[in-house]
mmCIF file of C-alpha atoms and ligand atoms in Angstrom:
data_model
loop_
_atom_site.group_PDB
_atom_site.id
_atom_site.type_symbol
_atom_site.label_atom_id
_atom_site.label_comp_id
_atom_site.label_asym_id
_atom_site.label_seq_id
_atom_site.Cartn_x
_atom_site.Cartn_y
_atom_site.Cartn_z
ATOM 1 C CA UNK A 1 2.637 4.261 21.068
ATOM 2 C CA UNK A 2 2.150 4.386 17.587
ATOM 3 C CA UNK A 3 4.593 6.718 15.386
ATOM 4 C CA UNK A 4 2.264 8.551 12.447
ATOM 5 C CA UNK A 5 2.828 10.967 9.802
ATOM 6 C CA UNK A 6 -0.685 11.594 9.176
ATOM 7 C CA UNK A 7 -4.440 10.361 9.020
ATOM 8 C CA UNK A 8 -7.196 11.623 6.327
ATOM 9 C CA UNK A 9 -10.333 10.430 4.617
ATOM 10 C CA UNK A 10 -9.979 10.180 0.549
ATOM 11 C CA UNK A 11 -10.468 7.879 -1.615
ATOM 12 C CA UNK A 12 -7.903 4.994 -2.910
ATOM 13 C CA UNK A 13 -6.453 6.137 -5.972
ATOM 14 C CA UNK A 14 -4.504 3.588 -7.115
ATOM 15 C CA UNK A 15 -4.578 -0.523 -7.233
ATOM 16 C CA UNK A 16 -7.242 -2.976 -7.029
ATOM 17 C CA UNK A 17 -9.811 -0.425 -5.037
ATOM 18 C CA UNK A 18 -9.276 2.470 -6.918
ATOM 19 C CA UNK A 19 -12.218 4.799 -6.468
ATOM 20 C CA UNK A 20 -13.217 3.329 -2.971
ATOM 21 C CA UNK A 21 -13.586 6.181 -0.399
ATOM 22 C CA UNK A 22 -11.502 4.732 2.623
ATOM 23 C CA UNK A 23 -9.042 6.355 5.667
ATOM 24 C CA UNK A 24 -5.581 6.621 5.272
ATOM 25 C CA UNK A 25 -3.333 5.897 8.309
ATOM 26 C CA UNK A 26 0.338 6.784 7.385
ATOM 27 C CA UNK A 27 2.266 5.311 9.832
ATOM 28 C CA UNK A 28 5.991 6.944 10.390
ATOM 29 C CA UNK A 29 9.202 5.869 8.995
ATOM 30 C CA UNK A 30 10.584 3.048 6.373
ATOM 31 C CA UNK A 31 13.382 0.445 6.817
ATOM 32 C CA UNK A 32 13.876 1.163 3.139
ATOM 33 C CA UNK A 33 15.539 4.434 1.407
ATOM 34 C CA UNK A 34 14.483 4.146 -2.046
ATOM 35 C CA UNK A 35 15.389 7.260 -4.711
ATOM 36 C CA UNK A 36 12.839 7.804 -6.163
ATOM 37 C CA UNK A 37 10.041 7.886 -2.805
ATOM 38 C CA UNK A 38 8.324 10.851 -2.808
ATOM 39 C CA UNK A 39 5.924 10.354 0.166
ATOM 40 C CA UNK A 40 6.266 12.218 3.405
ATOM 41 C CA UNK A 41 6.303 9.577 5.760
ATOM 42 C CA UNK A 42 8.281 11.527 8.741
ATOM 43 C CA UNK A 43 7.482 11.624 11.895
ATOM 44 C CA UNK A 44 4.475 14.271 12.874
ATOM 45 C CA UNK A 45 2.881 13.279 16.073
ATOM 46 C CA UNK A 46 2.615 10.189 18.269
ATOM 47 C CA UNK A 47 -0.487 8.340 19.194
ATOM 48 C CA UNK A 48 -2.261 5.222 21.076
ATOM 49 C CA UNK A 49 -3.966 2.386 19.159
ATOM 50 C CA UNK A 50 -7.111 3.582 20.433
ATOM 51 C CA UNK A 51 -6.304 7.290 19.494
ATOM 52 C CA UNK A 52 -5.843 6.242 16.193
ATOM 53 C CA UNK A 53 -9.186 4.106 15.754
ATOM 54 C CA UNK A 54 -11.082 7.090 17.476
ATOM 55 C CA UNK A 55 -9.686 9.121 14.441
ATOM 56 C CA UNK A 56 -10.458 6.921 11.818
ATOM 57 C CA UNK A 57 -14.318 6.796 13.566
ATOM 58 C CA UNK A 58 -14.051 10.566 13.750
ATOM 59 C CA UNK A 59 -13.280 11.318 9.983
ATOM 60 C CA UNK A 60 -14.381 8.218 7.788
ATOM 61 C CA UNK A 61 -17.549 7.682 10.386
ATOM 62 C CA UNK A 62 -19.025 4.575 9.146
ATOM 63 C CA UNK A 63 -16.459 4.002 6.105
ATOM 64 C CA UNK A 64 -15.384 0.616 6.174
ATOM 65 C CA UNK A 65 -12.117 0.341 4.603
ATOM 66 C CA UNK A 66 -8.623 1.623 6.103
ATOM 67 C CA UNK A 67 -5.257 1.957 4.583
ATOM 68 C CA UNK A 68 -2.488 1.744 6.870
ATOM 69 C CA UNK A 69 0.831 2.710 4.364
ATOM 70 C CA UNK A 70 3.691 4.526 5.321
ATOM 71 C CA UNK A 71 6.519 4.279 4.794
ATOM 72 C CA UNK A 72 6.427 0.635 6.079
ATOM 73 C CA UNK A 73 3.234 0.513 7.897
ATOM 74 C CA UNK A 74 4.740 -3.253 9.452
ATOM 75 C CA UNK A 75 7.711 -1.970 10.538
ATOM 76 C CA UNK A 76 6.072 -0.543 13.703
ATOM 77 C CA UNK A 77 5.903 -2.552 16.984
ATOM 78 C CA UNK A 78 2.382 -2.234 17.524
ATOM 79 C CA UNK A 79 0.934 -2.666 13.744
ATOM 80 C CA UNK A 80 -0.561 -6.078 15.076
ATOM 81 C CA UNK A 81 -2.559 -4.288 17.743
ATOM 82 C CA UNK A 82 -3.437 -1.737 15.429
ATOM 83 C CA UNK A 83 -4.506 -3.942 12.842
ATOM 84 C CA UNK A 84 -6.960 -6.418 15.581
ATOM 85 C CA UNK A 85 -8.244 -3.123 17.127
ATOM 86 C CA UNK A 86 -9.690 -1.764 13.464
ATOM 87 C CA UNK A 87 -10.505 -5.031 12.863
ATOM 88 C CA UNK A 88 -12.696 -5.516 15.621
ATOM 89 C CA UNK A 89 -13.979 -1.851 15.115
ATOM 90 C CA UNK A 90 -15.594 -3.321 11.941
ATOM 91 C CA UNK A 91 -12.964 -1.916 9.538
ATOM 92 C CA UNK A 92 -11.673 -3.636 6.871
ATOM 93 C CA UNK A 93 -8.175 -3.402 6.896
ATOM 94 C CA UNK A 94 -5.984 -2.914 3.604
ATOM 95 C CA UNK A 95 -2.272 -2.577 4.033
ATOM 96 C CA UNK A 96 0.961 -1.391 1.576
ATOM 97 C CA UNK A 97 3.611 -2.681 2.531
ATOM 98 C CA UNK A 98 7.379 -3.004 0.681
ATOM 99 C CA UNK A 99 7.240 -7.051 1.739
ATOM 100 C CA UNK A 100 10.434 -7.343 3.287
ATOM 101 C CA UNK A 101 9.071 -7.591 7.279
ATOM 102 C CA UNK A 102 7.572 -10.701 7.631
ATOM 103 C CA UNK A 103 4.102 -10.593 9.452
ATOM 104 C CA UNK A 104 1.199 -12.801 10.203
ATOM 105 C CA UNK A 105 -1.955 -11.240 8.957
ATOM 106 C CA UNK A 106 -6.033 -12.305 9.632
ATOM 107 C CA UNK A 107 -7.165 -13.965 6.738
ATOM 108 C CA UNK A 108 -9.774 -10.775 6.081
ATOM 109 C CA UNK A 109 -6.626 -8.287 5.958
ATOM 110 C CA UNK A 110 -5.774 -6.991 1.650
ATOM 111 C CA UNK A 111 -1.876 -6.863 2.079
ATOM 112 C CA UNK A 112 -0.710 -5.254 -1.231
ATOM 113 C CA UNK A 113 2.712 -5.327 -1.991
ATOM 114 C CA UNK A 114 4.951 -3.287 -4.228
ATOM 115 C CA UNK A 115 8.138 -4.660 -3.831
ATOM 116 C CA UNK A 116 11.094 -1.918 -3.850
ATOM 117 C CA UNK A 117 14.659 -3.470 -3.051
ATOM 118 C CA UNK A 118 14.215 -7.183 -1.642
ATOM 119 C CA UNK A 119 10.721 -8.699 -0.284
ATOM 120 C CA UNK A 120 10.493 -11.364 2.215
ATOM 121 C CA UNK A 121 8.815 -14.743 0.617
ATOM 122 C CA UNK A 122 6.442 -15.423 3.128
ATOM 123 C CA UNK A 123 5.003 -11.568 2.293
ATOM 124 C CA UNK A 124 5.221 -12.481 -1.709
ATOM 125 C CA UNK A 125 3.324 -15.177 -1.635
ATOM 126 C CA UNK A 126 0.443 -13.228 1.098
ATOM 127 C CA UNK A 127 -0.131 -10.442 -0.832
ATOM 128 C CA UNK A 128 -3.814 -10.330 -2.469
ATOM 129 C CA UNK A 129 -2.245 -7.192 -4.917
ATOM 130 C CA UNK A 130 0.994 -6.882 -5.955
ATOM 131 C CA UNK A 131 2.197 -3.693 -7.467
ATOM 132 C CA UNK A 132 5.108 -2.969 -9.683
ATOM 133 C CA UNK A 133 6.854 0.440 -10.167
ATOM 134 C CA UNK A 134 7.426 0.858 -13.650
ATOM 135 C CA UNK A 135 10.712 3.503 -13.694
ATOM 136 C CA UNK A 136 12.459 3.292 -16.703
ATOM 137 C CA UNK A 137 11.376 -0.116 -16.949
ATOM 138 C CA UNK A 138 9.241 -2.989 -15.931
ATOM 139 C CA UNK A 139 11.109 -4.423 -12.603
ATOM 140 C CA UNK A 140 10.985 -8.030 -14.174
ATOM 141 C CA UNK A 141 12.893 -9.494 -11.502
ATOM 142 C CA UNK A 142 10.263 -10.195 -9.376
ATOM 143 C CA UNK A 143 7.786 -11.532 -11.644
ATOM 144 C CA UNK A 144 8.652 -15.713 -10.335
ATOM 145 C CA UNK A 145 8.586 -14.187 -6.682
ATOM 146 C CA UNK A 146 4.727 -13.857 -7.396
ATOM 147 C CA UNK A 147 4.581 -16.387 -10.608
ATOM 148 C CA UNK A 148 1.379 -17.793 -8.278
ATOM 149 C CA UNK A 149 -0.472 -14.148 -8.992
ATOM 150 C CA UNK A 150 -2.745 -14.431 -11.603
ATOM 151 C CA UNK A 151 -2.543 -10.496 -11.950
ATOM 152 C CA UNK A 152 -0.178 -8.039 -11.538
ATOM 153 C CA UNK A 153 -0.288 -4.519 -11.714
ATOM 154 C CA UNK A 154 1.925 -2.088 -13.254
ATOM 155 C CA UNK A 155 2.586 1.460 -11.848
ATOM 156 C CA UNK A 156 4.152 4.321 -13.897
ATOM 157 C CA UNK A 157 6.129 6.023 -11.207
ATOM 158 C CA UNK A 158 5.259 9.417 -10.983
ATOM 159 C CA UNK A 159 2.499 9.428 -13.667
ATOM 160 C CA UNK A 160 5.603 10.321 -15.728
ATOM 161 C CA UNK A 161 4.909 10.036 -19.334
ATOM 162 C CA UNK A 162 7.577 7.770 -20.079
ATOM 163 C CA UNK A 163 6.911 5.700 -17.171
ATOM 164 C CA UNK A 164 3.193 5.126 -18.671
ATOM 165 C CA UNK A 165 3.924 4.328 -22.045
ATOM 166 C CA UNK A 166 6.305 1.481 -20.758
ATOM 167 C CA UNK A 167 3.490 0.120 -18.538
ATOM 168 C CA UNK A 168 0.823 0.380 -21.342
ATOM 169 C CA UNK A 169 2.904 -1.127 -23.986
ATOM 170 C CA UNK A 170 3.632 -3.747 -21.445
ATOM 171 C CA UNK A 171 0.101 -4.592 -20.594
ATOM 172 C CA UNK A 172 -0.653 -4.903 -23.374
ATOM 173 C CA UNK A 173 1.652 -6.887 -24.729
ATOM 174 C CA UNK A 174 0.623 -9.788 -21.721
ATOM 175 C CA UNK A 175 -2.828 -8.686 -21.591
ATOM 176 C CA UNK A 176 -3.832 -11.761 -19.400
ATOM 177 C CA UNK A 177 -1.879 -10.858 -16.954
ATOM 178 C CA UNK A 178 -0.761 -7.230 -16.408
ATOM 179 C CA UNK A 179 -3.014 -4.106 -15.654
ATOM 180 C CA UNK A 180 -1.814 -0.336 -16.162
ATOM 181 C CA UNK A 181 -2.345 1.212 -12.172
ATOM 182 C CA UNK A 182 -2.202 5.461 -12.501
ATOM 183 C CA UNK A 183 -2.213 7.075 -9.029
ATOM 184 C CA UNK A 184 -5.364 8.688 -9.957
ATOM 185 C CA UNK A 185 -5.970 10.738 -6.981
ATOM 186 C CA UNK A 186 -3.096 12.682 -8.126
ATOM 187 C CA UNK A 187 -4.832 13.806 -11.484
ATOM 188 C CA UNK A 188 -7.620 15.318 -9.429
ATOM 189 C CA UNK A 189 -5.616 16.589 -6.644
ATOM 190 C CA UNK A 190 -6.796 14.940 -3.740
ATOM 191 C CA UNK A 191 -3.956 13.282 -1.132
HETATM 192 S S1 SF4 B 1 9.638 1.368 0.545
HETATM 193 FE FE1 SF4 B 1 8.082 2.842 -0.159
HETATM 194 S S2 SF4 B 1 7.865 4.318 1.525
HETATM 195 FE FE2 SF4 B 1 9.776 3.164 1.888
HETATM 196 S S3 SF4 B 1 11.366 4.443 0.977
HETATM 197 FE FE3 SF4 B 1 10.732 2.955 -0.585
HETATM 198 S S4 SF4 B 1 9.116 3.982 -1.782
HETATM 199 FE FE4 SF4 B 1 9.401 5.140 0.126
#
């Protein structure tokens, strides 16, 4: 059984895909604690691999991309199932993950990181986005964990102003490199 918190059909608001209607599958719990997390990722109801791809068919009906996020989607037993059973539904399968569970992944799967307190090498050097948190700062500590990324995106937590003029003065100060990421699903008030 898989552990969720909830499932819905928006849109990806932030990253690579922003704009791109897809399904969300929040999967239950985090092996991480971090401060500043503000997403809901308890524990609301329990359901089967195939529960949860009926779902997905039921609200996103032919939409091909799913989001399985969390808390740490990859922390659950049966992600892999979950994962192959999309898969062969004819989803494309994105995930965000914090990195730090290491996890063999199909070739066709977008694994996005956003690395919080440690990240697992194997994961850095996987991930097709990576996503920093800009809080008070730009986390530069990971930058030669993914010195092989040609981009790298920069997230304001919170949409806080602060937080965004540090990531824009950033990006533009390496503007091969770095791109400003706003969670823009929360300007127009969709989950
Ligand atoms: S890793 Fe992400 S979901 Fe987990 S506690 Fe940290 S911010 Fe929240």
């Amino acid at each position: 059984m898989l552990q969720l918190a909830e499932i819905f059909y928006s849109i990806q608001g932030e990253g690579e895909f922003t704009g791109t209607p897809a399904v969300f599958v929040r999967l239950a719990g985090c092996n991480l604690s971090c401060d500043f997390c503000d997403t809901d990722y308890s524990l609301k109801f329990f359901a089967s691999v195939d529960e949860v791809v009926a779902k997905v068919r039921e609200l996103g009906k032919d939409c091909p991309m799913v989001v399985l996020t969390g808390g740490e989607p990859l922390a659950q037993r049966e992600a892999a199932n979950l994962i192959e059973a999309l898969r062969r539904d004819g989803r494309r399968v994105h995930i965000e993950s914090n990195g730090t569970i290491a996890t063999e992944l199909p070739a066709d799967v977008w694994l996005c990181v956003s690395p919080k307190e440690r990240v697992d090498a194997r994961m850095a050097k996987r991930a097709n986005e990576v996503k920093l948190i800009v809080d008070g700062g730009v986390p530069e500590q990971w930058l030669e964990l993914f010195a092989d990324k040609p981009r790298v995106l920069l997230q304001p937590e919170g949409n806080k102003p602060k937080n965004v003029a540090l990531a824009l003065e950033y990006a533009k100060a390496h503007p091969g490199r770095f791109r400003l990421s706003l969670q823009t699903h929360k300007f127009i008030g969709v989950p």
